[in-house]
Tab-separated table of C-alpha atoms and ligand atoms in Angstrom:
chain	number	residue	atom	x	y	z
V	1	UNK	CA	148.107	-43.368	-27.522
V	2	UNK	CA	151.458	-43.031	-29.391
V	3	UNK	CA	153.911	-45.833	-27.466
V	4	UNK	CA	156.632	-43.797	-28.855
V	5	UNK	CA	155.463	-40.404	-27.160
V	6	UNK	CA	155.026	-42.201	-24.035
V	7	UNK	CA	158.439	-41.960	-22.433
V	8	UNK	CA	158.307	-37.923	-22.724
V	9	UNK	CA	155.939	-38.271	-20.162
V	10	UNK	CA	156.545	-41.332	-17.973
V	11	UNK	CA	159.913	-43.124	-17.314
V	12	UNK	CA	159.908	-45.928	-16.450
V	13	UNK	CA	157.013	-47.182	-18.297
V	14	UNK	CA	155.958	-50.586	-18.189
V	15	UNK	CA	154.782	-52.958	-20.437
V	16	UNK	CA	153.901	-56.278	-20.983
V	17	UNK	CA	153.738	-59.127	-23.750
V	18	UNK	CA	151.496	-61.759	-24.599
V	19	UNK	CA	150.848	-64.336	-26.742
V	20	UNK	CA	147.398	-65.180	-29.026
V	21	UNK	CA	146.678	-68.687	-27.741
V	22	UNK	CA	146.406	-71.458	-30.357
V	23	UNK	CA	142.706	-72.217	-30.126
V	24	UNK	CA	139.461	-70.027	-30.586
V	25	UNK	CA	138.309	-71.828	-27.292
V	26	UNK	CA	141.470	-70.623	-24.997
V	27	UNK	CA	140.772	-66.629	-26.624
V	28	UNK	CA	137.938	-66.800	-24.066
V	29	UNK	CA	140.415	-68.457	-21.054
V	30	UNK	CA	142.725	-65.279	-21.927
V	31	UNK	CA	140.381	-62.936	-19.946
V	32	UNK	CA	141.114	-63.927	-16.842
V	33	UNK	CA	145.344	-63.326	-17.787
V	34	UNK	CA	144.217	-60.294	-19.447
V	35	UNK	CA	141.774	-58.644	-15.839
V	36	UNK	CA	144.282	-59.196	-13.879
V	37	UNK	CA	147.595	-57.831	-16.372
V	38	UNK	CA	144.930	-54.486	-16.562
V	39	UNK	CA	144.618	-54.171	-12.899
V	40	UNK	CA	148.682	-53.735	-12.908
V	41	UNK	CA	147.925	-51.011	-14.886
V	42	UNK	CA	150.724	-51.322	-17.565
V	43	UNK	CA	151.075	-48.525	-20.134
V	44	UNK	CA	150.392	-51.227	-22.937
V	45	UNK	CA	150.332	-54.580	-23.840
V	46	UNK	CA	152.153	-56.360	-26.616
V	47	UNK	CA	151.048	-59.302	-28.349
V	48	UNK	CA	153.094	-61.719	-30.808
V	49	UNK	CA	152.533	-62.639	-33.918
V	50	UNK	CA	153.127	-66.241	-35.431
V	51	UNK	CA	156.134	-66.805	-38.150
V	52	UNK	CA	153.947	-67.242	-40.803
V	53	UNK	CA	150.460	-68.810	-41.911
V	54	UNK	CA	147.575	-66.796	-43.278
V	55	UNK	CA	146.506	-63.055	-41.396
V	56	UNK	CA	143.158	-65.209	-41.421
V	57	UNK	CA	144.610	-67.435	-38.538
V	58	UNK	CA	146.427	-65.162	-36.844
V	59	UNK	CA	145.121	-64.371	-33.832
V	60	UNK	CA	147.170	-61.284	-33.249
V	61	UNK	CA	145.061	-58.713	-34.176
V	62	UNK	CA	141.879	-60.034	-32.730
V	63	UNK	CA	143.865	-60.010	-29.710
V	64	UNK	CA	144.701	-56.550	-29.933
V	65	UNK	CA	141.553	-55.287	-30.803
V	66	UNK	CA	140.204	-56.670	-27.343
V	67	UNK	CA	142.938	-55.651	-25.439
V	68	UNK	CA	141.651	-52.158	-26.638
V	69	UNK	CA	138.128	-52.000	-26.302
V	70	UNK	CA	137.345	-53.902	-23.518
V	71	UNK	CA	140.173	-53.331	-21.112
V	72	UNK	CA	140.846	-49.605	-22.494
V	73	UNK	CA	144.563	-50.850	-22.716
V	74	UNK	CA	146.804	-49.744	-26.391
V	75	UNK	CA	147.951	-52.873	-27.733
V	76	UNK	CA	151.457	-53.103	-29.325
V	77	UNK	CA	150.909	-55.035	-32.430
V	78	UNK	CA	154.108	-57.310	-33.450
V	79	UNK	CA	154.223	-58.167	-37.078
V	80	UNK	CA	156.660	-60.327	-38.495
V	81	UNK	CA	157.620	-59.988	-42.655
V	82	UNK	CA	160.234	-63.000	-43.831
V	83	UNK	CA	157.200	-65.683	-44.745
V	84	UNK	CA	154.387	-62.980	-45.856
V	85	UNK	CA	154.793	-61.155	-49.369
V	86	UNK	CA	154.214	-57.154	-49.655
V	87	UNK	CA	149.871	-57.559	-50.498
V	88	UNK	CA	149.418	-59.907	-47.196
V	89	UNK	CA	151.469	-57.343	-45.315
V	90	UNK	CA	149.228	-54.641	-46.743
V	91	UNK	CA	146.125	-56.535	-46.102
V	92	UNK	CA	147.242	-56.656	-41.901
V	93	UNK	CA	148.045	-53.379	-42.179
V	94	UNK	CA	144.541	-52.399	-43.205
V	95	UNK	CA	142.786	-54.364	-40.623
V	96	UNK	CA	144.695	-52.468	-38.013
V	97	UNK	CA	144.106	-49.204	-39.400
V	98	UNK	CA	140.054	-50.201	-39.587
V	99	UNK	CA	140.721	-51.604	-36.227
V	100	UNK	CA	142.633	-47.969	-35.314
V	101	UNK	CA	145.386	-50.014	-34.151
V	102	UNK	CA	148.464	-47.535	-34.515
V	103	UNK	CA	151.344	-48.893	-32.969
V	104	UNK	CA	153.344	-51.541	-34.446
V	105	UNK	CA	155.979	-53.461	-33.306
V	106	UNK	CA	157.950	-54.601	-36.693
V	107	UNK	CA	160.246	-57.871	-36.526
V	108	UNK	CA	161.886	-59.821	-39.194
V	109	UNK	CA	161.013	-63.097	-37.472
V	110	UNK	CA	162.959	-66.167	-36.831
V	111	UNK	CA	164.273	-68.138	-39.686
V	112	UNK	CA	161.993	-71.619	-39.595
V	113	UNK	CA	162.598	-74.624	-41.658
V	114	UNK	CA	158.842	-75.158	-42.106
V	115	UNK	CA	157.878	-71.797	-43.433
V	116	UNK	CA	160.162	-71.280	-46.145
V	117	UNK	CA	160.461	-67.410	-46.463
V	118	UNK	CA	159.250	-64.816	-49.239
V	119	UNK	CA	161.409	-62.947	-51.318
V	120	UNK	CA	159.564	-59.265	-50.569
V	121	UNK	CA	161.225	-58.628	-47.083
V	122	UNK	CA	164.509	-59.785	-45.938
V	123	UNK	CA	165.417	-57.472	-43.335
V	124	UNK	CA	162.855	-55.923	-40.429
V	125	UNK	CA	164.482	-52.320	-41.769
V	126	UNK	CA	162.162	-53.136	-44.978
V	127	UNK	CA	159.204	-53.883	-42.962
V	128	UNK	CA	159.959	-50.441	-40.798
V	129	UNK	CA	159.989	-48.529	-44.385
V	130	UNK	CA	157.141	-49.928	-45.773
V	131	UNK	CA	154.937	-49.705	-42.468
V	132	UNK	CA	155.809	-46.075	-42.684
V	133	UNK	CA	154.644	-46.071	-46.284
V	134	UNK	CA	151.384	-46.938	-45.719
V	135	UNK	CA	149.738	-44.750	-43.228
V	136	UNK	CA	150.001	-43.335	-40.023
V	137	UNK	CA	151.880	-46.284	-38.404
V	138	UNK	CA	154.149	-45.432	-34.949
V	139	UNK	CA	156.587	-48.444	-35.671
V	140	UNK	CA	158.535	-50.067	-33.028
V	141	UNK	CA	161.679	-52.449	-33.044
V	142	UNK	CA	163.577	-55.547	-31.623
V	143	UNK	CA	167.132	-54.468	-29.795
V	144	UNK	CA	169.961	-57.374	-28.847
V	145	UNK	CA	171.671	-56.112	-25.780
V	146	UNK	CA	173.793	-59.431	-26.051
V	147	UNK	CA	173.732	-59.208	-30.235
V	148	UNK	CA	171.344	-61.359	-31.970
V	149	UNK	CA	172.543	-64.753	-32.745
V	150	UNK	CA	172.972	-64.185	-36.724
V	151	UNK	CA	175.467	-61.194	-36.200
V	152	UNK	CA	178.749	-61.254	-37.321
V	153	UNK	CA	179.610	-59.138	-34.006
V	154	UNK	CA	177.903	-56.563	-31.942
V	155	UNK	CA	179.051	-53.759	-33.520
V	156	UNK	CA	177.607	-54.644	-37.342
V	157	UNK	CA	174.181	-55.678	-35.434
V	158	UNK	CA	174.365	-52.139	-33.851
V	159	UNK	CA	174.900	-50.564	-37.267
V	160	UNK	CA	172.016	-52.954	-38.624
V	161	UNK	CA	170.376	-51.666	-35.988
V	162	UNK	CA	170.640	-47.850	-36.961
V	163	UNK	CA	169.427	-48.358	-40.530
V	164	UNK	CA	166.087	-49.974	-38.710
V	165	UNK	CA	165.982	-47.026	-36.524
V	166	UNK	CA	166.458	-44.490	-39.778
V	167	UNK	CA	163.841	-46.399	-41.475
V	168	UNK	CA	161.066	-44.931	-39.043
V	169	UNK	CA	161.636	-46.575	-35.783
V	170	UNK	CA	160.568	-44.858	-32.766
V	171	UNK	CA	161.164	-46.728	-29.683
V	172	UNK	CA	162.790	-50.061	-29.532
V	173	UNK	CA	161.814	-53.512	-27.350
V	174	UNK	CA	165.010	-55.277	-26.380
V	175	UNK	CA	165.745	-59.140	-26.022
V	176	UNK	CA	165.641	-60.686	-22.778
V	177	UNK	CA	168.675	-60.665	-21.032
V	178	UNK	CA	170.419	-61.684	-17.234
V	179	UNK	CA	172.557	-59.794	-16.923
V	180	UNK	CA	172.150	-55.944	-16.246
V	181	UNK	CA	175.571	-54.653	-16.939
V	182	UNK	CA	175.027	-56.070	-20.560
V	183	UNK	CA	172.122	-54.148	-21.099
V	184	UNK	CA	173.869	-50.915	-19.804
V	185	UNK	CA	176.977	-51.799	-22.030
V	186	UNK	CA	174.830	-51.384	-24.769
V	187	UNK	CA	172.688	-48.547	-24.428
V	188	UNK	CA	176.278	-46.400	-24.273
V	189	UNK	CA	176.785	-48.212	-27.628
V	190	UNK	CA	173.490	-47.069	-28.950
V	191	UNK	CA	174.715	-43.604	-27.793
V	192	UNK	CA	177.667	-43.653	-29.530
V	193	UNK	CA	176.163	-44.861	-32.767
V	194	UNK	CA	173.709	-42.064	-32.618
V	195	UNK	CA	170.738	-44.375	-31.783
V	196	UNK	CA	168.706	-41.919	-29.426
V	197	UNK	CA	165.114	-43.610	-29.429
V	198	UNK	CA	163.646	-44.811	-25.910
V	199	UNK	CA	164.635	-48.737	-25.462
V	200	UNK	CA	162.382	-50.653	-23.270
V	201	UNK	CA	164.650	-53.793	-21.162
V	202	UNK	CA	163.025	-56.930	-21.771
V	203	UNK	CA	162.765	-59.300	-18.627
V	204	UNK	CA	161.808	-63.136	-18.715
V	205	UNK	CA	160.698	-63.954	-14.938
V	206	UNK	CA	162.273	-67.267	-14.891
V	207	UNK	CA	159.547	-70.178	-13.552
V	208	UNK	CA	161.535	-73.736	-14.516
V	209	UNK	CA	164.771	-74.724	-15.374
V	210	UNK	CA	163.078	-76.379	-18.808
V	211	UNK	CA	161.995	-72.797	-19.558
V	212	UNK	CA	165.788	-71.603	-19.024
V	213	UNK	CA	167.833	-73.986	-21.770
V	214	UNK	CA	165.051	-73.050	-24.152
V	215	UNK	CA	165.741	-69.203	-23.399
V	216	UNK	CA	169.192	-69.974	-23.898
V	217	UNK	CA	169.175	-72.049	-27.013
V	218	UNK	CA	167.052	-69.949	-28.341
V	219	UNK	CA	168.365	-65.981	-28.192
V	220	UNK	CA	171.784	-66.871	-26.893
V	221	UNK	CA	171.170	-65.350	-23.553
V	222	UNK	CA	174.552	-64.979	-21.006
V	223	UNK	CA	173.726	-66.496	-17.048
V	224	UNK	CA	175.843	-64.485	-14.782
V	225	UNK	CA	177.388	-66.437	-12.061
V	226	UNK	CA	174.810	-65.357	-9.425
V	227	UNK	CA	172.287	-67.089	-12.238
V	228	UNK	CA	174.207	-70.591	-12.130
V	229	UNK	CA	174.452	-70.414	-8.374
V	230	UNK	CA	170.659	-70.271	-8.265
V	231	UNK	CA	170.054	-73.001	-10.847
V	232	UNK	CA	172.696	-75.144	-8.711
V	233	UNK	CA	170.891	-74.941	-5.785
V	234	UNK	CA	167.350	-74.845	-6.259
V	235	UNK	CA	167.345	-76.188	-9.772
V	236	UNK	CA	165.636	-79.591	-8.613
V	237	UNK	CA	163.186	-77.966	-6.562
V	238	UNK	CA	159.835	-76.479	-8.394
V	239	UNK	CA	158.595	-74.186	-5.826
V	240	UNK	CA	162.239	-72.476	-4.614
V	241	UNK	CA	163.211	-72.174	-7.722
V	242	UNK	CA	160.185	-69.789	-9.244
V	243	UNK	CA	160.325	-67.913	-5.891
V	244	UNK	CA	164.031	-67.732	-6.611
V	245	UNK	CA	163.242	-66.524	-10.403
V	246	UNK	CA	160.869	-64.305	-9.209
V	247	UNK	CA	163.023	-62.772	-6.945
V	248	UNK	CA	165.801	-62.691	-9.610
V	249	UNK	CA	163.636	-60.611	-12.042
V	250	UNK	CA	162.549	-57.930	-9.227
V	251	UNK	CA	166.381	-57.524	-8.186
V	252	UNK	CA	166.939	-57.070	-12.079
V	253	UNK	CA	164.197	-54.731	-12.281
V	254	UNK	CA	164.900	-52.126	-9.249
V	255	UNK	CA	168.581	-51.876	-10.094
V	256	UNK	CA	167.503	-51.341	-13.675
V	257	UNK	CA	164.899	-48.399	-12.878
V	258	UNK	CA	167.517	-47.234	-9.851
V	259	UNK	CA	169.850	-46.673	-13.184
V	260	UNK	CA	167.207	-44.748	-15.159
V	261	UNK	CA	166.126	-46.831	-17.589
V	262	UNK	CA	163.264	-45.864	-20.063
V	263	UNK	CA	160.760	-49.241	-19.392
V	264	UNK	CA	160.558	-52.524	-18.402
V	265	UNK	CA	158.931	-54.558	-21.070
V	266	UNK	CA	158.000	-58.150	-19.125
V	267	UNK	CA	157.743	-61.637	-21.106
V	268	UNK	CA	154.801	-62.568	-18.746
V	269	UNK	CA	154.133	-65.916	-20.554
V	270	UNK	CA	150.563	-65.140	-20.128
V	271	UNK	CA	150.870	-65.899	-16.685
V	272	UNK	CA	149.034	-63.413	-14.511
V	273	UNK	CA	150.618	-65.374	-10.818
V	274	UNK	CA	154.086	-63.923	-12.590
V	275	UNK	CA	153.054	-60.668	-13.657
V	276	UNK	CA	151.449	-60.187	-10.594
V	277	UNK	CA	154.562	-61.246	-8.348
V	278	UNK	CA	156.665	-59.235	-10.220
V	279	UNK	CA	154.490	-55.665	-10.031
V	280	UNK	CA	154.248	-56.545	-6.132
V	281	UNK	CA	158.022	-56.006	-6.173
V	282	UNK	CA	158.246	-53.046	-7.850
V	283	UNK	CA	154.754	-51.137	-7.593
V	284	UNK	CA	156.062	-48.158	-5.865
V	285	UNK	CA	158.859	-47.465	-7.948
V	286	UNK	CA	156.252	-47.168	-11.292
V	287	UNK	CA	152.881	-46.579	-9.775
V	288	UNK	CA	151.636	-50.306	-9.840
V	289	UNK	CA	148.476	-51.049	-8.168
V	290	UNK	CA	148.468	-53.949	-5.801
V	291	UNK	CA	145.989	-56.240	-5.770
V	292	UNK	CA	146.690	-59.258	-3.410
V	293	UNK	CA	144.011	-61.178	-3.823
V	294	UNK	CA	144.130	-61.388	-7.467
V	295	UNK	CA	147.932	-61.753	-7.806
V	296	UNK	CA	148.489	-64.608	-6.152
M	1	FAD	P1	166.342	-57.697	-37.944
M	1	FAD	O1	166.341	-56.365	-37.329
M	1	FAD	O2	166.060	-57.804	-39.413
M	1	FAD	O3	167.753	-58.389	-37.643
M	1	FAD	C1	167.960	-59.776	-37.910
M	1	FAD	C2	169.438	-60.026	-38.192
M	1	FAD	O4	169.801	-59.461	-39.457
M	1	FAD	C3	170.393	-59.406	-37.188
M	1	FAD	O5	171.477	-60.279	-37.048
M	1	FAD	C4	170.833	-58.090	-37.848
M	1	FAD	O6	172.129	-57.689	-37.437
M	1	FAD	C5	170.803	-58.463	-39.319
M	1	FAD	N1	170.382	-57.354	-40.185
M	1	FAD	C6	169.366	-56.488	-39.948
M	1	FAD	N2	169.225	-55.637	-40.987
M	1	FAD	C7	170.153	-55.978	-41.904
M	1	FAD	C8	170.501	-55.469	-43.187
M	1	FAD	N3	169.825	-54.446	-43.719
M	1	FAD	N4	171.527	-56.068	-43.857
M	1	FAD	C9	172.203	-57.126	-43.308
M	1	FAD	N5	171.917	-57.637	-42.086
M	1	FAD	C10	170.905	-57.074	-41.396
M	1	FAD	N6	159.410	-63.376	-33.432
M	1	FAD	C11	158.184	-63.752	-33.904
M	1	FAD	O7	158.105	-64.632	-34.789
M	1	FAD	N7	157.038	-63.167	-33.434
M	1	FAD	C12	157.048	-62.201	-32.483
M	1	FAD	O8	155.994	-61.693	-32.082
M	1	FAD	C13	158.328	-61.793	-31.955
M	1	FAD	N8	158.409	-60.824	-31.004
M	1	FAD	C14	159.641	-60.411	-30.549
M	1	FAD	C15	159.713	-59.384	-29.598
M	1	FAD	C16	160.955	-58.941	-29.116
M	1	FAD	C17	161.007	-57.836	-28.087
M	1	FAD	C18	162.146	-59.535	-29.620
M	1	FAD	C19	163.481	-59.075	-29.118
M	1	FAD	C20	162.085	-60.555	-30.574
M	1	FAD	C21	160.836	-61.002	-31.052
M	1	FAD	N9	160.731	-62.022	-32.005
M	1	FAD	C22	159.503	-62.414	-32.475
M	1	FAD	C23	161.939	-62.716	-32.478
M	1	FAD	C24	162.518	-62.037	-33.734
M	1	FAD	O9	161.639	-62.230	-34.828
M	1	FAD	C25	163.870	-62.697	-34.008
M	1	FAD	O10	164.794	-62.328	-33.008
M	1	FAD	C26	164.442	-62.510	-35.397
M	1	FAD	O11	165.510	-63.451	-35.560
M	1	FAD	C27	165.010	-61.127	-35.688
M	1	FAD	O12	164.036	-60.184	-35.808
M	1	FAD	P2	164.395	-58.620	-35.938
M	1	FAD	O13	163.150	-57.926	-36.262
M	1	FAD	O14	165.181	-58.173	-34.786
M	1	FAD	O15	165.348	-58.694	-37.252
């Protein structure tokens, strides 16, 4: 399956994205996450893929690989470029065209002070054009409804953007975001700037508050009031406060597909419970089985 082709046909899709967990032992434990994401029936799967480190210990494509042949899912395979030089790139690009493993979603990656970066890619626009350049690669990108955190300002991040797109993107992922009127903000931006590829909404299901601060230290992510208010009241409590992030992310969801948005792309933290609460929300509005029993 093309990810890129998908939207022609269904709207909203929906996706979902997973890590590669750290140790050989918990790639068995990821079964059970990954039988009950299938029974949701998303249209794919996306998996991460570590800032740097050999393509030996990255987990990522193994990952994918299963994803595809024994759940009958496509995987979405992120690659990240700023610590790997042009042959390791090449090298993960041939295992996932042995693997046929088409769709790739091409990132940059986040600046770390451990991994000090390579000189062959700077920008995820390189990446995008060199993907393209070495076979039949349908290449995704990252989007910043709320501008990434490096950007001078929204508007050079949307032009940044555009020369990503031009390079061969075909459908773009966006950051997570709060706050819905953001996210439509932007997409009339993308309009104007001529950006005309599907753009999937990313949504975090909030489960702790710890969770939160990291999500905001991290991308730079707005709370709305109506976000605060929750945190204010049920931040102390466990339980009320995942039912109340839960609850968040469904209200986020319907008023997103009610406004015709191309997909909803969840952060599911390789939590099925979460997946699983979330599709019970909204399985009528994009064909989502239920499955009580499994979903918690
Ligand atoms: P870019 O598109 O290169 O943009 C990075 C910054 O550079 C932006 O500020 C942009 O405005 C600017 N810029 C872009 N092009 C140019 C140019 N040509 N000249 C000057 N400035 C430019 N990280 C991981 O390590 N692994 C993952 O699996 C992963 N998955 C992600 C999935 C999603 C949906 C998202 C939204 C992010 C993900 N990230 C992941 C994080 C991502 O790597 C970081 O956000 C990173 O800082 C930027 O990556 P990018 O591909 O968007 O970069």
């Amino acid at each position: 399956m093309i990810i890129e082709n998908l939207f022609q046909q269904k709207k909203p899709a929906l996706s979902f994205e997973i890590f590669p967990p750290k140790k050989e032992a918990e790639l068995k434990n990821i079964d059970a996450t990954l039988s009950t994401l299938a029974k949701l029936e998303p249209d794919f799967i996306s998996v991460t893929f570590g800032a740097g480190g050999s393509s030996a210990n990255n987990r990522t494509v193994e990952l994918a690989k299963k994803i595809k042949k024994e759940y009958g899912i496509e995987p979405l395979v992120h690659l990240t470029c700023i610590s790997y030089s042009r042959e390791e790139i090449k090298g993960i690009l041939e295992e996932l065209q042995k693997a046929e493993l088409w769709n790739v979603l091409a990132l940059r990656g986040d600046r770390n002070p451990d991994i000090p970066p390579k000189d062959d890619f700077r920008y995820a626009d390189e990446l995008v054009a060199f993907i393209k350049e070495q076979g039949d690669f349908h290449v995704s990108g990252a989007c910043y409804p709320e501008v990434h955190t490096e950007a001078p300002d929204g508007i050079t991040d949307i032009r940044n953007l555009k020369r990503k797109v031009d390079a061969g993107v075909g459908h773009l992922v966006s950051q997570l975001f709060f706050d819905n009127d953001n996210f439509y903000d932007f997409l009339v931006k993308l309009k104007i700037a001529g950006i005309d590829v599907p753009v999937e909404a990313g949504i975090m299901p909030v489960t702790n508050r710890a969770q939160i601060k990291r999500m905001v230290d991290m991308c730079g992510a707005v709370l709305p009031k109506k976000f605060e208010k929750i945190l204010e009241k049920y931040g102390d409590h466990k339980e009320a406060l995942f039912d109340a992030g839960m609850a968040y992310a469904v209200n986020q969801i319907v008023e997103l597909i009610a406004q015709g948005v191309d997909g909803i792309h969840i952060f599911t933290m390789n939590n099925p419970v979460v997946a699983g609460r979330i599709c019970e929300g909204i399985r009528n509005l994009v064909n989502v089985k239920r499955d009580s029993k499994e979903t918690g």
